[in-house]
C-alpha angles and dihedrals in degrees: 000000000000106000102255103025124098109249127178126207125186132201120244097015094204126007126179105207141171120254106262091028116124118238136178121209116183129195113198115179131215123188090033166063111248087197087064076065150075108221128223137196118201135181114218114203129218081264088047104252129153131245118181106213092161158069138151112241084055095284121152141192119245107288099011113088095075087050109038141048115204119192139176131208106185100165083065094034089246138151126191140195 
């Protein structure tokens, strides 16, 4: 990243699972404070297409909360999934 400017990076960056099977994603921030941001979890599908599952404050997409757990760690500039 360009020393002064706000980059994400996000851990894995692309997973195929099975439906049931238990994944972790991470979001760590450089540049920046997380806590100057409202962070924001999306699921992009095989057409590309966007699916908002989270947001911080435990709000969920249509379909998402009885499947996902969002937290933020702002103090550590992460974001988990």
């Amino acid at each position: 990243a360009v020393t002064g400017q706000m980059a994400l990076e996000q851990s894995p960056r692309e997973l195929t699972v099975q439906e049931g099977d238990k994944v972790n994603f991470q979001c760590s921030m450089t540049g920046d404070n997380m806590w100057s941001y409202y962070m924001y979890w999306y699921r992009q599908g095989p057409r590309g297409t966007l699916e908002w599952i989270y947001v911080e404050g435990d709000l969920y997409g249509e379909g998402f909360q009885d499947h996902f757990k969002g937290s933020v760690e702002s103090s550590k500039n992460r974001f988990t999934l």
